[in-house]
Amino acid sequence: MPKIGAEPIRKAALINATIFEVGRTGSLDVTVAQIARRAGMSPALAHHYFGSKEKIFLSAMRYILRTYGRSVAERLPGHGRRGRLDAIVRASFAPQNFQRETVSAWINFYALALINPEAGRLLRVYHRRLRSNLVLALRPLAADPVRVAETVGALIDGVYLRAVLTPGGIDAVTAEKLIFDYLDEVLQ
Amino acid sequence: MPKIGAEPIRKAALINATIFEVGRTGSLDVTVAQIARRAGMSPALAHHYFGSKEKIFLSAMRYILRTYGRSVAERLPGHGRRGRLDAIVRASFAPQNFQRETVSAWINFYALALINPEAGRLLRVYHRRLRSNLVLALRPLAADPVRVAETVGALIDGVYLRAVLTPGGIDAVTAEKLIFDYLDEVLQ
DNA sequence: TATCGTTAATTGATCAACCAATCAAGAACA
DNA sequence: TGTTCTTGATTGGTTGATCAATTAACGATA
């Protein structure tokens, strides 16, 4: 069934399969063959479209970060004094970003960022954007918005880290509550 | 120069080399040959003493956790009302636990815990111990010691995660301050 | 003390498995 | 006909693990 215009469909399928496989196995040690099979094609086709395994990983990472960024953006014009802040935190624990596979992939991409300069760059961009979003939201609420933003950022990552380790799956509600409790306490 | 009693020395050298190499490369994708060479012996000898690469990793992980646990314990009989609490936080950012290689290895062992049941078990033991230490220290200080303990635990992990990503090395003082600022705020 | 068998330490060589990447060639559409 | 899509086959390289063989310390014995 070789129709024209397969490239974006194939690429999307490969990215999805990558996140799923990395998340499922909990490791970056997935083979191109594994990813390709999950995406319903041959390993050679995966190389054809992406060129290398590294580029597949980076695209998957970009996709995760973009998805997260978009889910923040579409919640952003929040209402009320804490609207913006709530939107950011809620986005972090929305189902699409807080599924077991996604979070597991997230952690492994974090590890990738230690060795791959481009992955590190992507992660730092995400950090900067999250930080500036948080600072903006916190300016009318906190005496020291920068410090609170740093704390919330670290807290979110820490909660993510611990969430995947709990054997009985992830509880988004509890995770979210931890952040909100902190915010309630620190903002008067 | 085969002398008798080499086993503990060789094992210790291999564990050190493992942490160093995993930390240096920022990945669990280090070969047994790499580790063995760094420890000054042949790959065959590493297998002779540990049996498998997996067991080398697990021993290295145990060593990191034990070192951390000990550095908490020896600071523990802290003075003053916040003595115990300060001790735990300070231990987390003491040089031996907060060196770039150690933290980098730490993150990779976190990823290992996603796929290796024994590694997961080790990490959960560490979490439980840290939690109970924190709860004990927080009981006379906080209205809800369990919640604050969870928050501090997640915060420490989050700060670790972010620390290795900063290109210009790690700043223990800033990291420590973030935790103490949170505690100052939440404990009246 | 000299000798010798036992045990621990150590490694070079090797194997079987796995894998990322390449390429040539076939198949379907425009 | 030419372009896109697709894959089977192959290759070059890597690696965890094994094993036989060697070297050196130890301990007992004569």
Tab-separated table of C-alpha atoms (C1' of nucleotides) in Angstrom:
chain	number	residue	atom	x	y	z
A	1	MET	CA	0.000	0.000	0.000
A	2	PRO	CA	2.589	2.551	-0.948
A	3	LYS	CA	0.603	5.732	-1.314
A	4	ILE	CA	2.100	9.168	-1.566
A	5	GLY	CA	2.365	11.296	1.532
A	6	ALA	CA	3.349	8.500	3.887
A	7	GLU	CA	6.258	10.323	5.446
A	8	PRO	CA	4.460	12.342	8.154
A	9	ILE	CA	2.252	9.366	9.037
A	10	ARG	CA	5.201	7.019	9.308
A	11	LYS	CA	7.215	9.501	11.321
A	12	ALA	CA	4.363	10.063	13.740
A	13	ALA	CA	3.884	6.329	14.130
A	14	LEU	CA	7.588	5.885	14.830
A	15	ILE	CA	7.627	8.644	17.426
A	16	ASN	CA	4.615	7.165	19.179
A	17	ALA	CA	6.180	3.726	19.086
A	18	THR	CA	9.441	5.089	20.462
A	19	ILE	CA	7.772	6.701	23.463
A	20	PHE	CA	5.721	3.600	24.049
A	21	GLU	CA	8.658	1.212	23.844
A	22	VAL	CA	11.004	3.364	25.903
A	23	GLY	CA	8.248	3.754	28.453
A	24	ARG	CA	7.294	0.115	28.419
A	25	THR	CA	10.802	-1.240	28.796
A	26	GLY	CA	11.900	1.654	30.994
A	27	SER	CA	15.128	1.970	29.104
A	28	LEU	CA	16.730	3.627	26.114
A	29	ASP	CA	18.052	0.207	25.184
A	30	VAL	CA	15.328	-0.398	22.679
A	31	THR	CA	16.330	-1.493	19.225
A	32	VAL	CA	15.301	0.213	16.058
A	33	ALA	CA	13.748	-3.094	15.089
A	34	GLN	CA	11.577	-3.038	18.211
A	35	ILE	CA	10.383	0.478	17.508
A	36	ALA	CA	9.771	-0.220	13.852
A	37	ARG	CA	7.849	-3.408	14.547
A	38	ARG	CA	5.662	-1.596	17.068
A	39	ALA	CA	5.019	1.052	14.434
A	40	GLY	CA	4.175	-1.613	11.875
A	41	MET	CA	7.063	-1.304	9.471
A	42	SER	CA	10.532	-2.604	8.773
A	43	PRO	CA	13.643	-1.290	10.567
A	44	ALA	CA	15.010	-0.137	7.248
A	45	LEU	CA	12.082	2.220	6.783
A	46	ALA	CA	12.693	3.772	10.168
A	47	HIS	CA	16.243	4.513	9.111
A	48	HIS	CA	15.013	5.779	5.799
A	49	TYR	CA	12.848	8.430	7.418
A	50	PHE	CA	14.967	9.427	10.374
A	51	GLY	CA	18.503	8.610	9.340
A	52	SER	CA	19.619	7.310	12.711
A	53	LYS	CA	18.394	6.000	15.986
A	54	GLU	CA	19.624	9.125	17.727
A	55	LYS	CA	17.407	11.306	15.550
A	56	ILE	CA	14.416	9.115	16.356
A	57	PHE	CA	15.049	9.633	20.062
A	58	LEU	CA	15.468	13.375	19.698
A	59	SER	CA	12.271	13.658	17.709
A	60	ALA	CA	10.406	11.669	20.345
A	61	MET	CA	11.792	13.942	23.021
A	62	ARG	CA	10.781	17.028	21.082
A	63	TYR	CA	7.324	15.569	20.738
A	64	ILE	CA	6.971	15.005	24.475
A	65	LEU	CA	8.151	18.503	25.272
A	66	ARG	CA	5.940	20.039	22.601
A	67	THR	CA	2.919	18.126	23.873
A	68	TYR	CA	3.603	19.323	27.367
A	69	GLY	CA	4.125	22.894	26.213
A	70	ARG	CA	0.890	22.838	24.261
A	71	SER	CA	-1.116	21.401	27.136
A	72	VAL	CA	0.158	24.258	29.290
A	73	ALA	CA	-0.600	26.831	26.607
A	74	GLU	CA	-4.164	25.744	26.023
A	75	ARG	CA	-4.937	25.995	29.721
A	76	LEU	CA	-3.060	29.207	30.182
A	77	PRO	CA	-5.522	32.069	30.051
A	78	GLY	CA	-6.707	30.820	33.431
A	79	HIS	CA	-9.234	32.682	35.484
A	80	GLY	CA	-8.828	34.177	38.897
A	81	ARG	CA	-5.708	35.281	40.676
A	82	ARG	CA	-4.233	31.792	40.693
A	83	GLY	CA	-5.583	30.834	37.304
A	84	ARG	CA	-2.275	30.850	35.439
A	85	LEU	CA	-0.490	28.974	38.195
A	86	ASP	CA	-3.149	26.295	38.488
A	87	ALA	CA	-3.089	25.851	34.730
A	88	ILE	CA	0.615	25.089	34.685
A	89	VAL	CA	0.502	22.618	37.536
A	90	ARG	CA	-2.609	20.899	36.199
A	91	ALA	CA	-1.017	20.492	32.790
A	92	SER	CA	1.915	18.672	34.378
A	93	PHE	CA	-0.381	16.020	35.758
A	94	ALA	CA	-2.844	15.823	32.918
A	95	PRO	CA	-3.328	12.260	31.701
A	96	GLN	CA	-1.464	12.747	28.434
A	97	ASN	CA	1.659	13.950	30.245
A	98	PHE	CA	1.407	11.786	33.319
A	99	GLN	CA	0.849	8.351	31.829
A	100	ARG	CA	3.228	5.717	33.036
A	101	GLU	CA	4.872	5.277	29.638
A	102	THR	CA	5.296	8.995	29.127
A	103	VAL	CA	6.828	9.598	32.530
A	104	SER	CA	9.084	6.590	32.175
A	105	ALA	CA	10.214	7.857	28.783
A	106	TRP	CA	10.682	11.286	30.326
A	107	ILE	CA	13.126	9.994	32.892
A	108	ASN	CA	15.102	8.136	30.300
A	109	PHE	CA	15.285	11.239	28.136
A	110	TYR	CA	16.566	13.057	31.175
A	111	ALA	CA	19.377	10.519	31.301
A	112	LEU	CA	19.908	11.000	27.577
A	113	ALA	CA	20.335	14.714	28.172
A	114	LEU	CA	23.423	13.904	30.214
A	115	ILE	CA	25.265	12.546	27.213
A	116	ASN	CA	23.601	14.055	24.180
A	117	PRO	CA	24.178	17.796	23.758
A	118	GLU	CA	21.064	18.293	21.644
A	119	ALA	CA	18.929	16.450	24.210
A	120	GLY	CA	20.449	18.613	26.926
A	121	ARG	CA	19.630	21.727	24.931
A	122	LEU	CA	16.008	20.629	24.505
A	123	LEU	CA	15.625	19.987	28.201
A	124	ARG	CA	17.117	23.337	29.113
A	125	VAL	CA	14.703	25.070	26.757
A	126	TYR	CA	11.857	23.317	28.546
A	127	HIS	CA	13.249	24.354	31.908
A	128	ARG	CA	13.543	27.971	30.840
A	129	ARG	CA	10.037	28.078	29.450
A	130	LEU	CA	8.506	26.454	32.512
A	131	ARG	CA	10.434	28.816	34.716
A	132	SER	CA	9.362	31.949	32.910
A	133	ASN	CA	5.757	30.774	32.828
A	134	LEU	CA	5.860	30.146	36.544
A	135	VAL	CA	7.545	33.429	37.365
A	136	LEU	CA	4.954	35.293	35.363
A	137	ALA	CA	2.141	33.506	37.157
A	138	LEU	CA	3.724	33.994	40.555
A	139	ARG	CA	4.575	37.679	40.278
A	140	PRO	CA	1.264	38.910	41.696
A	141	LEU	CA	1.185	36.142	44.288
A	142	ALA	CA	4.597	35.699	45.866
A	143	ALA	CA	7.150	37.975	47.413
A	144	ASP	CA	9.949	36.081	45.703
A	145	PRO	CA	8.455	34.643	42.500
A	146	VAL	CA	11.794	33.420	41.119
A	147	ARG	CA	12.579	31.296	44.124
A	148	VAL	CA	9.102	29.807	44.314
A	149	ALA	CA	9.244	29.063	40.598
A	150	GLU	CA	12.514	27.172	41.023
A	151	THR	CA	11.033	25.241	43.896
A	152	VAL	CA	7.884	24.306	42.041
A	153	GLY	CA	9.925	23.249	39.019
A	154	ALA	CA	12.146	20.985	41.079
A	155	LEU	CA	9.134	19.680	42.961
A	156	ILE	CA	7.343	18.680	39.782
A	157	ASP	CA	10.379	16.815	38.513
A	158	GLY	CA	10.858	15.125	41.875
A	159	VAL	CA	7.264	13.992	42.009
A	160	TYR	CA	7.555	12.628	38.489
A	161	LEU	CA	10.664	10.728	39.479
A	162	ARG	CA	8.972	9.120	42.439
A	163	ALA	CA	5.699	8.472	40.676
A	164	VAL	CA	7.095	5.870	38.292
A	165	LEU	CA	8.734	3.974	41.101
A	166	THR	CA	5.527	3.202	42.944
A	167	PRO	CA	4.603	-0.328	41.916
A	168	GLY	CA	0.849	0.149	41.862
A	169	GLY	CA	0.784	2.683	39.090
A	170	ILE	CA	0.731	6.461	39.278
A	171	ASP	CA	-1.720	8.609	41.171
A	172	ALA	CA	-2.024	11.986	39.495
A	173	VAL	CA	-4.384	13.372	42.104
A	174	THR	CA	-2.005	12.775	45.003
A	175	ALA	CA	0.911	14.110	42.997
A	176	GLU	CA	-0.985	17.249	42.077
A	177	LYS	CA	-2.110	17.761	45.640
A	178	LEU	CA	1.472	17.767	46.887
A	179	ILE	CA	2.277	20.719	44.655
A	180	PHE	CA	-0.888	22.613	45.497
A	181	ASP	CA	-0.354	22.074	49.223
A	182	TYR	CA	3.078	23.579	48.885
A	183	LEU	CA	1.706	26.546	46.979
A	184	ASP	CA	-1.117	27.094	49.465
A	185	GLU	CA	1.421	27.169	52.227
A	186	VAL	CA	3.957	29.428	50.620
A	187	LEU	CA	1.464	31.942	49.208
A	188	GLN	CA	0.180	33.236	52.559
B	1	MET	CA	51.355	-10.421	41.513
B	2	PRO	CA	48.616	-12.651	42.708
B	3	LYS	CA	48.549	-12.210	46.441
B	4	ILE	CA	45.921	-13.731	48.645
B	5	GLY	CA	43.028	-11.607	49.867
B	6	ALA	CA	42.578	-9.660	46.666
B	7	GLU	CA	38.837	-10.167	46.405
B	8	PRO	CA	37.564	-7.315	48.585
B	9	ILE	CA	40.135	-4.952	47.122
B	10	ARG	CA	39.248	-5.869	43.570
B	11	LYS	CA	35.535	-5.642	44.242
B	12	ALA	CA	35.887	-2.223	45.812
B	13	ALA	CA	37.979	-1.050	42.882
B	14	LEU	CA	35.358	-2.306	40.449
B	15	ILE	CA	32.533	-0.594	42.305
B	16	ASN	CA	34.422	2.672	42.354
B	17	ALA	CA	35.243	2.336	38.685
B	18	THR	CA	31.614	1.581	37.883
B	19	ILE	CA	30.334	4.710	39.599
B	20	PHE	CA	33.056	6.770	38.014
B	21	GLU	CA	32.449	5.465	34.511
B	22	VAL	CA	28.668	5.614	34.729
B	23	GLY	CA	28.985	9.136	36.094
B	24	ARG	CA	31.578	10.198	33.573
B	25	THR	CA	29.758	8.913	30.523
B	26	GLY	CA	26.344	9.727	32.008
B	27	SER	CA	24.970	6.403	30.883
B	28	LEU	CA	24.568	2.789	31.904
B	29	ASP	CA	25.966	1.906	28.503
B	30	VAL	CA	29.426	1.305	29.853
B	31	THR	CA	31.082	-1.947	28.960
B	32	VAL	CA	32.530	-4.367	31.434
B	33	ALA	CA	35.832	-3.835	29.661
B	34	GLN	CA	35.641	-0.090	30.341
B	35	ILE	CA	34.941	-0.634	34.017
B	36	ALA	CA	37.629	-3.271	34.353
B	37	ARG	CA	40.233	-1.166	32.591
B	38	ARG	CA	39.442	1.797	34.835
B	39	ALA	CA	39.847	-0.525	37.831
B	40	GLY	CA	43.136	-1.792	36.457
B	41	MET	CA	42.287	-5.359	35.592
B	42	SER	CA	40.991	-7.549	32.789
B	43	PRO	CA	37.296	-7.876	31.965
B	44	ALA	CA	37.512	-11.570	32.764
B	45	LEU	CA	38.470	-10.802	36.332
B	46	ALA	CA	35.481	-8.539	36.763
B	47	HIS	CA	33.244	-11.383	35.683
B	48	HIS	CA	35.133	-13.747	37.941
B	49	TYR	CA	34.347	-11.684	41.008
B	50	PHE	CA	30.855	-10.474	40.235
B	51	GLY	CA	29.439	-13.050	37.882
B	52	SER	CA	27.626	-10.604	35.652
B	53	LYS	CA	27.443	-6.986	34.649
B	54	GLU	CA	24.059	-6.682	36.328
B	55	LYS	CA	25.535	-7.695	39.668
B	56	ILE	CA	28.272	-5.108	39.278
B	57	PHE	CA	25.659	-2.413	38.772
B	58	LEU	CA	23.584	-3.534	41.726
B	59	SER	CA	26.628	-3.579	43.991
B	60	ALA	CA	27.556	-0.086	42.868
B	61	MET	CA	24.033	1.089	43.568
B	62	ARG	CA	24.086	-0.506	47.005
B	63	TYR	CA	27.360	1.259	47.668
B	64	ILE	CA	25.960	4.675	46.748
B	65	LEU	CA	22.888	4.162	48.914
B	66	ARG	CA	24.951	2.838	51.806
B	67	THR	CA	27.320	5.794	51.579
B	68	TYR	CA	24.402	8.183	51.619
B	69	GLY	CA	22.774	6.375	54.516
B	70	ARG	CA	25.970	6.447	56.502
B	71	SER	CA	26.572	10.134	55.860
B	72	VAL	CA	23.084	10.813	57.195
B	73	ALA	CA	23.599	8.560	60.201
B	74	GLU	CA	26.885	10.098	61.292
B	75	ARG	CA	25.350	13.577	61.257
B	76	LEU	CA	22.136	12.467	62.855
B	77	PRO	CA	22.386	13.183	66.564
B	78	GLY	CA	22.052	16.820	65.591
B	79	HIS	CA	21.693	19.598	68.134
B	80	GLY	CA	18.860	22.012	68.571
B	81	ARG	CA	15.274	21.674	67.539
B	82	ARG	CA	16.097	21.485	63.861
B	83	GLY	CA	19.269	19.471	64.369
B	84	ARG	CA	18.020	16.199	62.953
B	85	LEU	CA	16.369	17.873	59.992
B	86	ASP	CA	19.417	19.938	59.102
B	87	ALA	CA	21.559	16.836	59.338
B	88	ILE	CA	19.516	14.964	56.758
B	89	VAL	CA	19.404	17.819	54.291
B	90	ARG	CA	23.103	18.610	54.723
B	91	ALA	CA	24.014	14.990	54.102
B	92	SER	CA	22.210	15.083	50.777
B	93	PHE	CA	24.415	17.869	49.562
B	94	ALA	CA	27.661	16.825	51.184
B	95	PRO	CA	30.511	16.632	48.657
B	96	GLN	CA	30.707	12.846	48.637
B	97	ASN	CA	27.032	12.526	47.687
B	98	PHE	CA	26.742	15.579	45.501
B	99	GLN	CA	29.706	15.183	43.190
B	100	ARG	CA	28.851	15.355	39.540
B	101	GLU	CA	29.783	11.720	38.888
B	102	THR	CA	27.802	10.459	41.859
B	103	VAL	CA	24.678	12.393	40.979
B	104	SER	CA	24.947	11.390	37.351
B	105	ALA	CA	25.299	7.757	38.388
B	106	TRP	CA	22.374	8.245	40.746
B	107	ILE	CA	20.069	9.323	37.944
B	108	ASN	CA	21.075	6.411	35.796
B	109	PHE	CA	20.452	4.009	38.649
B	110	TYR	CA	17.054	5.589	38.970
B	111	ALA	CA	16.428	4.629	35.371
B	112	LEU	CA	17.771	1.156	36.103
B	113	ALA	CA	15.214	0.824	38.877
B	114	LEU	CA	12.510	1.037	36.250
B	115	ILE	CA	13.550	-2.211	34.636
B	116	ASN	CA	15.453	-4.131	37.283
B	117	PRO	CA	13.304	-5.370	40.182
B	118	GLU	CA	16.222	-5.592	42.583
B	119	ALA	CA	17.311	-2.051	41.737
B	120	GLY	CA	13.741	-0.913	42.290
B	121	ARG	CA	13.677	-2.630	45.638
B	122	LEU	CA	16.907	-0.929	46.698
B	123	LEU	CA	15.581	2.468	45.744
B	124	ARG	CA	12.323	1.936	47.598
B	125	VAL	CA	14.255	0.942	50.707
B	126	TYR	CA	16.157	4.210	50.437
B	127	HIS	CA	12.925	6.135	50.012
B	128	ARG	CA	11.351	4.511	53.036
B	129	ARG	CA	14.377	5.158	55.194
B	130	LEU	CA	14.671	8.783	54.139
B	131	ARG	CA	10.963	9.253	54.721
B	132	SER	CA	10.973	7.793	58.200
B	133	ASN	CA	14.058	9.799	59.118
B	134	LEU	CA	12.376	12.953	57.914
B	135	VAL	CA	9.087	12.224	59.623
B	136	LEU	CA	10.892	11.608	62.890
B	137	ALA	CA	12.777	14.871	62.553
B	138	LEU	CA	9.669	16.805	61.564
B	139	ARG	CA	7.308	15.527	64.217
B	140	PRO	CA	8.125	18.246	66.742
B	141	LEU	CA	8.308	20.897	64.040
B	142	ALA	CA	5.447	20.507	61.624
B	143	ALA	CA	1.711	20.093	61.905
B	144	ASP	CA	1.736	17.490	59.148
B	145	PRO	CA	5.147	15.827	59.273
B	146	VAL	CA	4.303	13.127	56.743
B	147	ARG	CA	3.313	15.568	54.048
B	148	VAL	CA	6.322	17.801	54.620
B	149	ALA	CA	8.559	14.736	54.537
B	150	GLU	CA	7.156	13.681	51.181
B	151	THR	CA	7.653	17.171	49.861
B	152	VAL	CA	11.251	17.432	51.062
B	153	GLY	CA	12.020	14.008	49.612
B	154	ALA	CA	10.641	14.929	46.216
B	155	LEU	CA	12.345	18.292	46.399
B	156	ILE	CA	15.741	16.737	47.025
B	157	ASP	CA	15.359	14.386	44.098
B	158	GLY	CA	14.157	17.208	41.871
B	159	VAL	CA	17.095	19.399	42.792
B	160	TYR	CA	19.467	16.507	42.082
B	161	LEU	CA	17.871	16.017	38.708
B	162	ARG	CA	18.297	19.642	37.764
B	163	ALA	CA	21.743	19.990	39.228
B	164	VAL	CA	23.425	17.684	36.729
B	165	LEU	CA	21.867	19.476	33.816
B	166	THR	CA	23.446	22.836	34.561
B	167	PRO	CA	26.451	23.051	32.278
B	168	GLY	CA	28.728	24.905	34.674
B	169	GLY	CA	28.912	22.177	37.250
B	170	ILE	CA	26.871	21.760	40.401
B	171	ASP	CA	26.378	24.274	43.164
B	172	ALA	CA	25.691	22.504	46.433
B	173	VAL	CA	25.167	25.722	48.376
B	174	THR	CA	22.378	26.980	46.133
B	175	ALA	CA	20.757	23.553	46.067
B	176	GLU	CA	20.857	23.274	49.841
B	177	LYS	CA	19.475	26.767	50.240
B	178	LEU	CA	16.415	25.914	48.161
B	179	ILE	CA	15.492	23.139	50.567
B	180	PHE	CA	16.173	25.216	53.678
B	181	ASP	CA	14.157	28.118	52.316
B	182	TYR	CA	11.230	25.798	51.824
B	183	LEU	CA	11.582	24.455	55.339
B	184	ASP	CA	11.882	27.919	56.850
B	185	GLU	CA	8.699	28.882	55.115
B	186	VAL	CA	6.668	25.830	55.930
B	187	LEU	CA	7.741	25.554	59.586
B	188	GLN	CA	6.060	28.791	60.741
C	1	DT	C1'	64.920	-26.012	55.011
C	2	DA	C1'	63.516	-27.866	50.665
C	3	DT	C1'	59.844	-29.696	48.194
C	4	DC	C1'	55.339	-30.281	46.489
C	5	DG	C1'	50.456	-30.320	46.026
C	6	DT	C1'	46.505	-27.048	46.683
C	7	DT	C1'	44.213	-22.975	46.149
C	8	DA	C1'	43.557	-18.193	44.725
C	9	DA	C1'	44.424	-14.811	41.217
C	10	DT	C1'	44.707	-13.492	36.658
C	11	DT	C1'	44.362	-13.130	31.702
C	12	DG	C1'	44.347	-13.956	26.465
C	13	DA	C1'	41.622	-15.940	23.335
C	14	DT	C1'	37.310	-16.914	21.751
C	15	DC	C1'	32.324	-17.416	21.010
C	16	DA	C1'	27.662	-16.513	20.194
C	17	DA	C1'	24.457	-12.958	20.070
C	18	DC	C1'	22.904	-8.661	18.963
C	19	DC	C1'	22.415	-4.464	16.514
C	20	DA	C1'	22.700	0.006	13.818
C	21	DA	C1'	23.191	1.098	9.400
C	22	DT	C1'	23.477	0.296	4.316
C	23	DC	C1'	22.050	-1.085	-0.177
C	24	DA	C1'	20.066	-2.955	-4.003
C	25	DA	C1'	15.874	-3.995	-5.769
C	26	DG	C1'	10.891	-4.566	-5.983
C	27	DA	C1'	6.147	-2.496	-5.861
C	28	DA	C1'	2.734	1.074	-6.388
C	29	DC	C1'	1.359	5.376	-7.710
C	30	DA	C1'	1.539	10.044	-10.539
D	1	DT	C1'	8.754	7.096	-17.005
D	2	DG	C1'	10.112	8.754	-12.721
D	3	DT	C1'	9.320	9.314	-7.931
D	4	DT	C1'	7.998	7.625	-3.548
D	5	DC	C1'	7.578	3.835	-0.581
D	6	DT	C1'	9.133	-0.394	1.181
D	7	DT	C1'	11.800	-4.376	2.626
D	8	DG	C1'	15.063	-8.597	2.702
D	9	DA	C1'	19.582	-9.416	2.977
D	10	DT	C1'	23.894	-8.217	4.515
D	11	DT	C1'	27.721	-6.211	6.935
D	12	DG	C1'	30.879	-4.402	10.170
D	13	DG	C1'	31.338	-3.731	14.746
D	14	DT	C1'	30.464	-4.408	19.623
D	15	DT	C1'	29.919	-6.893	23.804
D	16	DG	C1'	28.780	-10.046	27.757
D	17	DA	C1'	30.291	-14.181	29.031
D	18	DT	C1'	33.183	-18.494	29.109
D	19	DC	C1'	37.261	-21.307	29.456
D	20	DA	C1'	41.645	-23.156	29.449
D	21	DA	C1'	46.021	-22.056	30.914
D	22	DT	C1'	49.452	-19.579	33.665
D	23	DT	C1'	51.413	-17.496	37.698
D	24	DA	C1'	52.171	-16.946	42.437
D	25	DA	C1'	51.263	-17.458	47.316
D	26	DC	C1'	50.239	-20.785	51.056
D	27	DG	C1'	50.648	-24.831	54.001
D	28	DA	C1'	51.943	-29.339	55.044
D	29	DT	C1'	55.362	-32.758	55.107
D	30	DA	C1'	59.730	-35.019	55.253
